[in-house]
Protein backbone atom coordinates (compact mmCIF):
# COMPACT_ATOMS: atom_id res chain seq x y z
CA UNK A 1 0.00 0.00 0.00
CA UNK A 2 2.85 2.36 0.83
CA UNK A 3 4.39 1.94 -2.63
CA UNK A 4 1.04 2.70 -4.22
CA UNK A 5 0.92 6.17 -2.64
CA UNK A 6 4.60 7.07 -2.59
CA UNK A 7 5.87 5.30 -5.66
CA UNK A 8 9.63 5.04 -5.75
CA UNK A 9 10.23 8.39 -4.05
CA UNK A 10 9.12 7.55 -0.53
CA UNK A 11 11.46 6.55 2.25
CA UNK A 12 10.70 3.47 4.33
CA UNK A 13 12.38 4.99 7.39
CA UNK A 14 9.17 6.47 8.89
CA UNK A 15 7.43 3.11 8.47
CA UNK A 16 10.18 1.29 10.37
CA UNK A 17 10.26 3.99 13.05
CA UNK A 18 6.53 3.48 13.61
CA UNK A 19 6.88 -0.29 13.79
CA UNK A 20 9.72 -0.06 16.31
CA UNK A 21 7.75 2.46 18.41
CA UNK A 22 4.70 0.22 18.57
CA UNK A 23 6.75 -2.86 19.42
CA UNK A 24 8.32 -0.88 22.26
CA UNK A 25 4.91 0.22 23.53
CA UNK A 26 3.52 -3.33 23.34
CA UNK A 27 6.53 -4.71 25.22
CA UNK A 28 6.20 -2.06 27.93
CA UNK A 29 2.52 -2.76 28.49
CA UNK A 30 2.63 -6.55 28.23
CA UNK A 31 5.56 -6.74 30.67
CA UNK A 32 3.88 -4.16 32.94
CA UNK A 33 6.75 -1.70 32.70
CA UNK A 34 4.42 1.30 32.59
CA UNK A 35 7.11 3.90 33.18
CA UNK A 36 8.32 2.95 29.68
CA UNK A 37 5.38 5.03 28.40
CA UNK A 38 6.90 8.06 30.13
CA UNK A 39 10.23 7.33 28.49
CA UNK A 40 8.49 6.99 25.14
CA UNK A 41 6.78 10.37 25.58
CA UNK A 42 10.01 12.07 26.64
CA UNK A 43 11.89 10.69 23.64
CA UNK A 44 9.14 11.77 21.25
CA UNK A 45 9.11 15.30 22.69
CA UNK A 46 12.90 15.45 22.60
CA UNK A 47 12.94 14.70 18.91
CA UNK A 48 10.45 17.50 18.19
CA UNK A 49 11.95 20.37 20.23
CA UNK A 50 13.55 22.11 17.26
CA UNK A 51 10.27 22.11 15.29
CA UNK A 52 8.54 24.74 17.45
CA UNK A 53 8.09 27.10 14.51
CA UNK A 54 5.72 24.69 12.72
CA UNK A 55 2.61 24.63 14.94
CA UNK A 56 0.41 22.72 12.49
CA UNK A 57 2.95 19.94 12.14
CA UNK A 58 3.24 19.66 15.92
CA UNK A 59 -0.54 19.39 16.28
CA UNK A 60 -0.68 16.52 13.81
CA UNK A 61 2.30 14.95 15.54
CA UNK A 62 0.51 15.06 18.90
CA UNK A 63 -2.74 13.68 17.49
CA UNK A 64 -0.88 10.89 15.70
CA UNK A 65 0.98 9.88 18.85
CA UNK A 66 -2.20 9.88 20.91
CA UNK A 67 -3.93 7.66 18.35
CA UNK A 68 -0.94 5.34 18.23
CA UNK A 69 -0.72 4.92 22.01
CA UNK A 70 -4.51 4.53 22.25
CA UNK A 71 -4.47 1.76 19.66
CA UNK A 72 -1.74 -0.05 21.57
CA UNK A 73 -3.68 0.27 24.84
CA UNK A 74 -6.95 -0.96 23.30
CA UNK A 75 -5.41 -3.92 21.49
CA UNK A 76 -3.43 -4.88 24.60
CA UNK A 77 -6.61 -4.72 26.68
CA UNK A 78 -8.43 -6.91 24.17
CA UNK A 79 -5.54 -9.37 24.11
CA UNK A 80 -5.26 -9.60 27.89
CA UNK A 81 -8.97 -9.84 28.65
CA UNK A 82 -10.53 -11.66 25.71
CA UNK A 83 -7.84 -13.79 24.10
CA UNK A 84 -5.66 -14.98 26.98
mmCIF file of C-alpha atoms in Angstrom:
data_model
loop_
_atom_site.group_PDB
_atom_site.id
_atom_site.type_symbol
_atom_site.label_atom_id
_atom_site.label_comp_id
_atom_site.label_asym_id
_atom_site.label_seq_id
_atom_site.Cartn_x
_atom_site.Cartn_y
_atom_site.Cartn_z
ATOM 1 C CA UNK A 1 0.000 0.000 0.000
ATOM 2 C CA UNK A 2 2.849 2.357 0.826
ATOM 3 C CA UNK A 3 4.390 1.944 -2.630
ATOM 4 C CA UNK A 4 1.037 2.702 -4.224
ATOM 5 C CA UNK A 5 0.917 6.172 -2.641
ATOM 6 C CA UNK A 6 4.598 7.069 -2.586
ATOM 7 C CA UNK A 7 5.867 5.304 -5.663
ATOM 8 C CA UNK A 8 9.635 5.036 -5.747
ATOM 9 C CA UNK A 9 10.230 8.387 -4.053
ATOM 10 C CA UNK A 10 9.117 7.550 -0.529
ATOM 11 C CA UNK A 11 11.458 6.550 2.250
ATOM 12 C CA UNK A 12 10.699 3.467 4.328
ATOM 13 C CA UNK A 13 12.384 4.995 7.388
ATOM 14 C CA UNK A 14 9.167 6.467 8.887
ATOM 15 C CA UNK A 15 7.432 3.112 8.471
ATOM 16 C CA UNK A 16 10.184 1.289 10.368
ATOM 17 C CA UNK A 17 10.257 3.994 13.046
ATOM 18 C CA UNK A 18 6.535 3.481 13.605
ATOM 19 C CA UNK A 19 6.880 -0.294 13.787
ATOM 20 C CA UNK A 20 9.718 -0.056 16.310
ATOM 21 C CA UNK A 21 7.755 2.461 18.409
ATOM 22 C CA UNK A 22 4.699 0.221 18.571
ATOM 23 C CA UNK A 23 6.747 -2.861 19.422
ATOM 24 C CA UNK A 24 8.324 -0.883 22.264
ATOM 25 C CA UNK A 25 4.906 0.215 23.530
ATOM 26 C CA UNK A 26 3.517 -3.334 23.344
ATOM 27 C CA UNK A 27 6.527 -4.708 25.222
ATOM 28 C CA UNK A 28 6.197 -2.061 27.932
ATOM 29 C CA UNK A 29 2.516 -2.764 28.491
ATOM 30 C CA UNK A 30 2.635 -6.548 28.231
ATOM 31 C CA UNK A 31 5.556 -6.742 30.665
ATOM 32 C CA UNK A 32 3.877 -4.161 32.938
ATOM 33 C CA UNK A 33 6.750 -1.698 32.700
ATOM 34 C CA UNK A 34 4.415 1.299 32.589
ATOM 35 C CA UNK A 35 7.115 3.903 33.182
ATOM 36 C CA UNK A 36 8.315 2.955 29.675
ATOM 37 C CA UNK A 37 5.378 5.033 28.405
ATOM 38 C CA UNK A 38 6.902 8.059 30.135
ATOM 39 C CA UNK A 39 10.231 7.330 28.492
ATOM 40 C CA UNK A 40 8.491 6.993 25.136
ATOM 41 C CA UNK A 41 6.776 10.368 25.579
ATOM 42 C CA UNK A 42 10.010 12.067 26.640
ATOM 43 C CA UNK A 43 11.886 10.686 23.639
ATOM 44 C CA UNK A 44 9.141 11.770 21.250
ATOM 45 C CA UNK A 45 9.110 15.296 22.686
ATOM 46 C CA UNK A 46 12.902 15.451 22.605
ATOM 47 C CA UNK A 47 12.943 14.701 18.905
ATOM 48 C CA UNK A 48 10.455 17.504 18.193
ATOM 49 C CA UNK A 49 11.950 20.372 20.226
ATOM 50 C CA UNK A 50 13.546 22.110 17.257
ATOM 51 C CA UNK A 51 10.269 22.107 15.291
ATOM 52 C CA UNK A 52 8.541 24.737 17.453
ATOM 53 C CA UNK A 53 8.092 27.103 14.511
ATOM 54 C CA UNK A 54 5.721 24.693 12.723
ATOM 55 C CA UNK A 55 2.612 24.632 14.939
ATOM 56 C CA UNK A 56 0.408 22.721 12.487
ATOM 57 C CA UNK A 57 2.950 19.936 12.143
ATOM 58 C CA UNK A 58 3.240 19.655 15.923
ATOM 59 C CA UNK A 59 -0.536 19.391 16.281
ATOM 60 C CA UNK A 60 -0.682 16.521 13.809
ATOM 61 C CA UNK A 61 2.304 14.945 15.537
ATOM 62 C CA UNK A 62 0.508 15.058 18.901
ATOM 63 C CA UNK A 63 -2.740 13.675 17.495
ATOM 64 C CA UNK A 64 -0.884 10.886 15.704
ATOM 65 C CA UNK A 65 0.983 9.880 18.848
ATOM 66 C CA UNK A 66 -2.201 9.877 20.915
ATOM 67 C CA UNK A 67 -3.934 7.660 18.353
ATOM 68 C CA UNK A 68 -0.936 5.339 18.232
ATOM 69 C CA UNK A 69 -0.720 4.916 22.007
ATOM 70 C CA UNK A 70 -4.512 4.531 22.246
ATOM 71 C CA UNK A 71 -4.469 1.762 19.656
ATOM 72 C CA UNK A 72 -1.742 -0.053 21.574
ATOM 73 C CA UNK A 73 -3.681 0.275 24.839
ATOM 74 C CA UNK A 74 -6.945 -0.959 23.298
ATOM 75 C CA UNK A 75 -5.405 -3.920 21.494
ATOM 76 C CA UNK A 76 -3.425 -4.883 24.605
ATOM 77 C CA UNK A 77 -6.607 -4.718 26.684
ATOM 78 C CA UNK A 78 -8.431 -6.913 24.167
ATOM 79 C CA UNK A 79 -5.543 -9.367 24.113
ATOM 80 C CA UNK A 80 -5.263 -9.600 27.889
ATOM 81 C CA UNK A 81 -8.970 -9.837 28.653
ATOM 82 C CA UNK A 82 -10.529 -11.656 25.714
ATOM 83 C CA UNK A 83 -7.839 -13.794 24.105
ATOM 84 C CA UNK A 84 -5.662 -14.976 26.978
#
